[in-house]
Coordinates of C-alpha atoms in Angstrom, one line a residue:
X2 CA -57.5 -27.3 36.8
X3 CA -55.9 -25.5 33.9
X4 CA -52.1 -26.0 33.7
X5 CA -49.8 -23.2 32.4
X6 CA -46.5 -24.8 31.5
X7 CA -43.4 -23.0 32.5
X8 CA -41.9 -23.9 29.1
X9 CA -44.7 -21.9 27.4
X10 CA -44.0 -18.7 29.2
X11 CA -42.5 -15.6 27.6
X12 CA -38.7 -15.3 27.8
X13 CA -36.3 -12.4 27.6
X14 CA -32.5 -12.6 27.8
X15 CA -30.8 -9.2 28.3
X16 CA -27.5 -10.7 29.3
X17 CA -27.5 -9.2 32.8
X18 CA -31.1 -10.3 33.2
X19 CA -32.9 -13.5 32.2
X20 CA -36.7 -13.3 32.8
X21 CA -39.6 -15.7 32.3
X22 CA -43.1 -14.0 32.0
X23 CA -46.1 -16.1 33.1
X24 CA -48.4 -13.3 31.7
X25 CA -48.0 -10.8 28.9
X26 CA -45.2 -8.4 29.7
X27 CA -43.0 -5.9 27.8
X28 CA -42.3 -7.4 24.4
X29 CA -44.1 -10.7 25.2
X30 CA -47.7 -10.7 24.3
X31 CA -50.2 -13.6 24.5
X32 CA -53.9 -12.5 24.5
X33 CA -54.8 -15.7 26.3
X34 CA -52.5 -14.9 29.2
X35 CA -53.0 -11.2 30.1
X36 CA -53.3 -12.0 33.7
X37 CA -55.6 -14.0 36.0
X38 CA -58.4 -12.0 37.9
X39 CA -56.5 -9.1 39.5
X40 CA -53.1 -10.9 39.2
X41 CA -51.3 -9.2 36.4
X42 CA -47.6 -10.2 36.4
X43 CA -45.4 -13.0 37.6
X44 CA -41.9 -12.6 36.3
X45 CA -39.2 -15.0 37.3
X46 CA -36.0 -12.9 37.2
X47 CA -32.4 -13.9 37.5
X48 CA -30.1 -10.9 37.8
X49 CA -26.3 -11.4 37.3
X50 CA -23.8 -10.2 39.9
X51 CA -23.2 -6.4 40.0
X52 CA -26.2 -5.7 37.8
X53 CA -29.8 -4.5 38.4
X54 CA -32.8 -2.4 37.5
X55 CA -31.9 1.3 37.4
X56 CA -34.3 3.9 38.8
X57 CA -37.7 3.6 37.2
X58 CA -41.3 4.6 38.1
X59 CA -44.7 2.9 38.6
X60 CA -48.2 4.1 39.3
X61 CA -51.3 2.4 40.7
X62 CA -49.9 -1.1 41.0
X63 CA -49.3 -3.5 44.0
X64 CA -45.8 -4.9 43.5
X65 CA -44.5 -7.9 45.5
X66 CA -41.0 -9.1 45.4
X67 CA -40.2 -12.7 46.6
X68 CA -36.5 -13.7 46.6
X69 CA -35.6 -17.3 46.1
X70 CA -31.8 -17.0 46.0
X71 CA -29.3 -14.2 46.7
X72 CA -29.9 -10.7 48.0
X73 CA -31.7 -7.8 46.2
X74 CA -30.9 -4.2 47.2
X75 CA -33.8 -1.9 47.1
X76 CA -34.0 1.9 47.1
X77 CA -37.0 4.1 46.4
X78 CA -38.3 7.7 46.4
X79 CA -40.1 7.1 49.7
X80 CA -36.7 6.9 51.4
X81 CA -36.5 3.2 51.9
X82 CA -33.1 1.5 51.5
X83 CA -33.5 -2.2 52.2
X84 CA -32.1 -5.6 51.3
X85 CA -34.6 -8.4 50.3
X86 CA -33.5 -11.9 51.2
X87 CA -35.0 -15.4 50.9
X88 CA -38.0 -15.6 53.1
X89 CA -38.7 -11.9 52.8
X90 CA -41.9 -10.6 51.2
X91 CA -41.7 -7.0 50.0
X92 CA -44.8 -5.1 49.1
X93 CA -44.8 -1.7 47.5
X94 CA -48.0 0.2 46.7
X95 CA -47.1 2.5 43.8
X96 CA -50.3 4.6 44.1
X97 CA -49.8 8.1 42.8
X98 CA -46.3 7.3 41.8
X99 CA -43.0 5.9 43.1
X100 CA -39.5 5.6 41.7
X101 CA -37.3 2.7 42.8
X102 CA -34.2 0.6 41.8
X103 CA -33.3 -3.0 42.5
X104 CA -29.7 -4.2 42.4
X105 CA -27.6 -7.3 42.9
X106 CA -24.5 -6.0 44.8
X107 CA -22.9 -9.4 45.0
X108 CA -20.3 -9.6 42.2
X109 CA -20.1 -13.5 42.1
X110 CA -23.7 -14.5 42.8
X111 CA -27.0 -14.1 41.0
X112 CA -30.3 -13.0 42.4
X113 CA -33.2 -15.2 41.6
X114 CA -36.6 -13.7 42.5
X115 CA -40.2 -13.4 41.6
X116 CA -41.7 -10.0 40.7
X117 CA -45.5 -10.0 41.1
X118 CA -47.9 -7.3 40.1
X119 CA -51.5 -7.1 41.4
X120 CA -54.0 -4.5 40.2
X121 CA -55.1 -2.3 43.1
X122 CA -58.6 -2.0 44.5
X123 CA -58.2 1.8 45.0
X124 CA -56.2 4.0 42.6
X125 CA -54.5 7.2 43.5
X126 CA -53.5 6.2 47.0
X127 CA -50.4 7.5 48.8
X128 CA -47.4 5.2 48.0
X129 CA -46.3 2.9 50.8
X130 CA -43.9 0.1 51.5
X131 CA -43.8 -3.0 53.7
X132 CA -41.4 -5.8 54.2
X133 CA -41.5 -8.9 56.4
X134 CA -39.6 -12.1 56.8
X135 CA -41.4 -15.5 57.0
X136 CA -39.1 -18.2 58.4
X137 CA -38.6 -21.6 56.9
X138 CA -40.3 -23.2 59.9
X139 CA -43.4 -21.1 59.3
X140 CA -43.6 -22.3 55.7
X141 CA -42.3 -25.9 55.9
X142 CA -45.2 -28.3 55.2
X143 CA -47.6 -25.4 55.7
X144 CA -49.5 -22.7 53.8
X145 CA -48.3 -19.5 55.4
X146 CA -50.4 -16.4 54.7
X147 CA -47.8 -13.8 53.6
X148 CA -50.0 -11.1 52.0
X149 CA -53.6 -10.1 52.5
X150 CA -55.9 -7.1 52.3
X151 CA -56.2 -6.7 56.0
X152 CA -52.6 -7.7 57.0
X153 CA -54.0 -10.4 59.3
X154 CA -51.8 -13.1 60.9
X155 CA -48.7 -11.0 60.5
X156 CA -48.9 -10.9 56.7
X157 CA -48.0 -7.8 54.7
X158 CA -51.1 -5.7 53.7
X159 CA -52.1 -5.2 50.1
X160 CA -54.5 -2.8 48.4
X161 CA -56.7 -5.6 46.9
X162 CA -58.9 -8.5 47.9
X163 CA -56.2 -11.1 47.5
X164 CA -54.7 -13.6 49.8
X165 CA -51.2 -14.9 49.0
X166 CA -49.8 -18.1 50.7
X167 CA -46.3 -19.5 50.6
X168 CA -45.4 -23.1 51.3
X169 CA -42.4 -25.4 51.4
X170 CA -43.0 -29.1 50.7
X171 CA -40.5 -31.9 50.7
X172 CA -41.1 -35.2 49.0
X173 CA -44.4 -36.7 50.3
X174 CA -45.2 -33.6 52.4
X175 CA -48.6 -32.0 52.1
X176 CA -50.9 -29.6 54.0
X177 CA -54.6 -28.8 54.0
X178 CA -55.1 -25.9 51.7
X179 CA -57.0 -22.8 52.8
X180 CA -60.4 -22.1 51.3
X181 CA -59.9 -20.4 48.0
X182 CA -62.2 -18.6 45.5
X183 CA -60.4 -18.4 42.2
X184 CA -56.9 -19.7 42.7
X185 CA -53.6 -19.5 40.9
X186 CA -50.8 -21.9 42.0
X187 CA -47.2 -21.2 41.0
X188 CA -44.3 -23.7 41.5
X189 CA -41.4 -21.4 42.3
X190 CA -38.8 -24.2 42.9
X191 CA -38.7 -28.0 42.9
X192 CA -41.7 -30.1 41.9
X193 CA -45.0 -31.1 43.3
X194 CA -47.9 -33.4 42.4
X195 CA -51.1 -31.3 42.0
X196 CA -54.4 -33.2 41.6
X197 CA -52.4 -36.2 40.4
X198 CA -50.3 -34.2 37.8
X199 CA -46.6 -33.5 38.3
X200 CA -45.8 -29.8 38.1
X201 CA -42.2 -28.6 37.8
X202 CA -40.5 -25.3 38.7
X203 CA -42.1 -22.5 36.5
X204 CA -45.3 -24.4 36.0
X205 CA -48.6 -23.0 37.3
X206 CA -52.3 -24.0 37.5
X207 CA -55.5 -22.0 37.6
X208 CA -58.6 -23.1 39.6
X209 CA -62.2 -22.1 39.5
X210 CA -64.0 -21.4 42.8
X211 CA -64.3 -24.4 45.2
X212 CA -62.4 -26.6 42.8
X213 CA -60.4 -29.3 44.6
X214 CA -56.7 -28.5 45.0
X215 CA -54.5 -31.4 46.4
X216 CA -50.8 -30.8 46.5
X217 CA -48.0 -33.1 47.6
X218 CA -44.3 -32.2 47.4
X219 CA -42.0 -34.3 45.3
X220 CA -38.6 -32.6 45.5
X221 CA -38.1 -29.7 47.9
X222 CA -40.8 -27.5 46.4
X223 CA -41.5 -23.8 47.1
X224 CA -45.0 -22.9 46.1
X225 CA -47.1 -19.7 46.0
X226 CA -50.9 -19.9 46.1
X227 CA -53.0 -16.8 45.2
X228 CA -56.6 -16.7 46.4
X229 CA -58.5 -14.1 44.3
X230 CA -62.0 -12.7 44.2

């Protein structure tokens, strides 16, 4: 297990946006953390009320948004006008090109969310969009599959051989982990004990194929687990 401390991440404060970068992004560059397998970006973003990301474009990237707090308004060039809330998983395949904006319409509340980029298996595909909600009951004390290449078990589909699981674990709570190949585990909120080591919000850990991963919640943790080829 290789631990990536949340305190060691890149950080940018733009006033309206505070962002932690697990991997190299924008002005933050660390040659040792350019990504992990096909996982390229995990940005932990906090957007102030009445602020947001103006229209901007992407190509050939699988983009997942996972809201932890607040509501994120989404608009894109495919005609989607949506609101992303806690429990929602939004997947946007940029493909040949898509323009979108993300905004916090609440004046007095921030939006706290994870922006995740995964390199696609196929480039130049038609852009597409998918959004699904996964209830607290589905994720509490359980590893819920929320994104997969084939969209199985009600997960959103993604153009890459990646399985993404989300789990909520209270103190002392654990669950049997799914079989993983290479794995990246990210503590989104709270804290958990992983292989005997306490990881706090923002911390992450990388695992080699078939390496043991034992997780037990310590304080109302929300955890993402990436299974990667």
